[in-house]
Amino acid sequence: MIEDVVVRVAGALDLILLKLYAAGPGDAWDVEQLLTGSDEPALVAQIDVAVSALPPDGRALWARIRAGRRPA
């Protein structure tokens, strides 16, 4: 809260979903960095649920990232 105003910020899940939606050349690296140092198993589970709402390119990018990560 800043001077009685609630300021909302995007969390890791929000940013990752935006990156997956964009599915650009550097977005996979960005997603990996956002996953690093997070509560990764919980975050991965949330992404697994939300990814179905993304366009095909975003779902494919998540599948590639997921396949390259060690099991949570």
C-alpha positions as a LaTeX table, in Angstrom:
\begin{tabular}{lrrr}
\hline
Residue & $x$ (\AA) & $y$ (\AA) & $z$ (\AA) \\
\hline
Met1 & 0.00 & 0.00 & 0.00 \\
Ile2 & 1.32 & 3.41 & $-0.94$ \\
Glu3 & $-0.37$ & 6.36 & 0.77 \\
Asp4 & $-3.58$ & 4.36 & 1.28 \\
Val5 & $-3.58$ & 3.15 & $-2.33$ \\
Val6 & $-3.35$ & $-0.56$ & $-3.01$ \\
Val7 & $-0.79$ & $-1.20$ & $-5.73$ \\
Arg8 & $-1.07$ & $-4.58$ & $-7.42$ \\
Val9 & 1.96 & $-6.14$ & $-9.03$ \\
Ala10 & 2.31 & $-9.14$ & $-11.30$ \\
Gly11 & 3.63 & $-12.28$ & $-9.66$ \\
Ala12 & 5.87 & $-14.97$ & $-11.12$ \\
Leu13 & 2.89 & $-16.97$ & $-12.43$ \\
Asp14 & 1.47 & $-13.91$ & $-14.21$ \\
Leu15 & 4.81 & $-13.07$ & $-15.81$ \\
Ile16 & 5.45 & $-16.65$ & $-16.90$ \\
Leu17 & 2.02 & $-16.93$ & $-18.50$ \\
Leu18 & 2.61 & $-13.65$ & $-20.36$ \\
Lys19 & 5.97 & $-14.96$ & $-21.60$ \\
Leu20 & 4.40 & $-18.24$ & $-22.70$ \\
Tyr21 & 1.61 & $-16.33$ & $-24.44$ \\
Ala22 & 4.17 & $-14.27$ & $-26.36$ \\
Ala23 & 6.28 & $-17.38$ & $-27.15$ \\
Gly24 & 9.08 & $-15.29$ & $-28.64$ \\
Pro25 & 12.72 & $-16.29$ & $-29.13$ \\
Gly26 & 13.90 & $-15.11$ & $-25.70$ \\
Asp27 & 10.82 & $-16.05$ & $-23.73$ \\
Ala28 & 11.95 & $-19.59$ & $-22.84$ \\
Trp29 & 15.05 & $-18.17$ & $-21.16$ \\
Asp30 & 12.92 & $-15.65$ & $-19.27$ \\
Val31 & 10.59 & $-18.40$ & $-18.04$ \\
Glu32 & 13.56 & $-20.49$ & $-16.86$ \\
Gln33 & 14.89 & $-17.51$ & $-14.91$ \\
Leu34 & 11.52 & $-16.84$ & $-13.30$ \\
Leu35 & 11.27 & $-20.49$ & $-12.24$ \\
Thr36 & 14.74 & $-20.42$ & $-10.68$ \\
Gly37 & 14.60 & $-19.54$ & $-7.02$ \\
Ser38 & 10.83 & $-19.81$ & $-6.83$ \\
Asp39 & 8.73 & $-22.41$ & $-5.08$ \\
Glu40 & 9.22 & $-24.32$ & $-8.31$ \\
Pro41 & 7.02 & $-27.40$ & $-7.73$ \\
Ala42 & 4.02 & $-25.27$ & $-6.74$ \\
Leu43 & 4.60 & $-22.80$ & $-9.57$ \\
Val44 & 5.00 & $-25.56$ & $-12.16$ \\
Ala45 & 1.74 & $-27.13$ & $-10.96$ \\
Gln46 & $-0.05$ & $-23.77$ & $-11.36$ \\
Ile47 & 1.36 & $-23.32$ & $-14.85$ \\
Asp48 & 0.33 & $-26.86$ & $-15.80$ \\
Val49 & $-3.27$ & $-25.94$ & $-14.92$ \\
Ala50 & $-3.30$ & $-22.51$ & $-16.58$ \\
Val51 & $-1.40$ & $-23.39$ & $-19.77$ \\
Ser52 & $-4.48$ & $-24.91$ & $-21.41$ \\
Ala53 & $-5.87$ & $-21.38$ & $-21.90$ \\
Leu54 & $-2.83$ & $-20.32$ & $-23.95$ \\
Pro55 & $-2.51$ & $-20.37$ & $-27.73$ \\
Pro56 & $-0.84$ & $-23.43$ & $-29.30$ \\
Asp57 & 2.59 & $-21.75$ & $-29.51$ \\
Gly58 & 2.49 & $-20.99$ & $-25.79$ \\
Arg59 & 1.47 & $-24.54$ & $-24.91$ \\
Ala60 & 4.23 & $-25.91$ & $-27.13$ \\
Leu61 & 6.82 & $-23.64$ & $-25.52$ \\
Trp62 & 5.77 & $-24.79$ & $-22.05$ \\
Ala63 & 5.96 & $-28.43$ & $-23.17$ \\
Arg64 & 9.55 & $-27.87$ & $-24.40$ \\
Ile65 & 10.54 & $-26.09$ & $-21.18$ \\
Arg66 & 8.84 & $-28.74$ & $-19.05$ \\
Ala67 & 10.57 & $-31.57$ & $-20.94$ \\
Gly68 & 13.96 & $-29.99$ & $-20.31$ \\
Arg69 & 13.54 & $-29.58$ & $-16.55$ \\
Arg70 & 14.26 & $-32.21$ & $-13.96$ \\
Pro71 & 11.13 & $-33.58$ & $-12.24$ \\
Ala72 & 9.88 & $-31.31$ & $-9.47$ \\
\hline
\end{tabular}
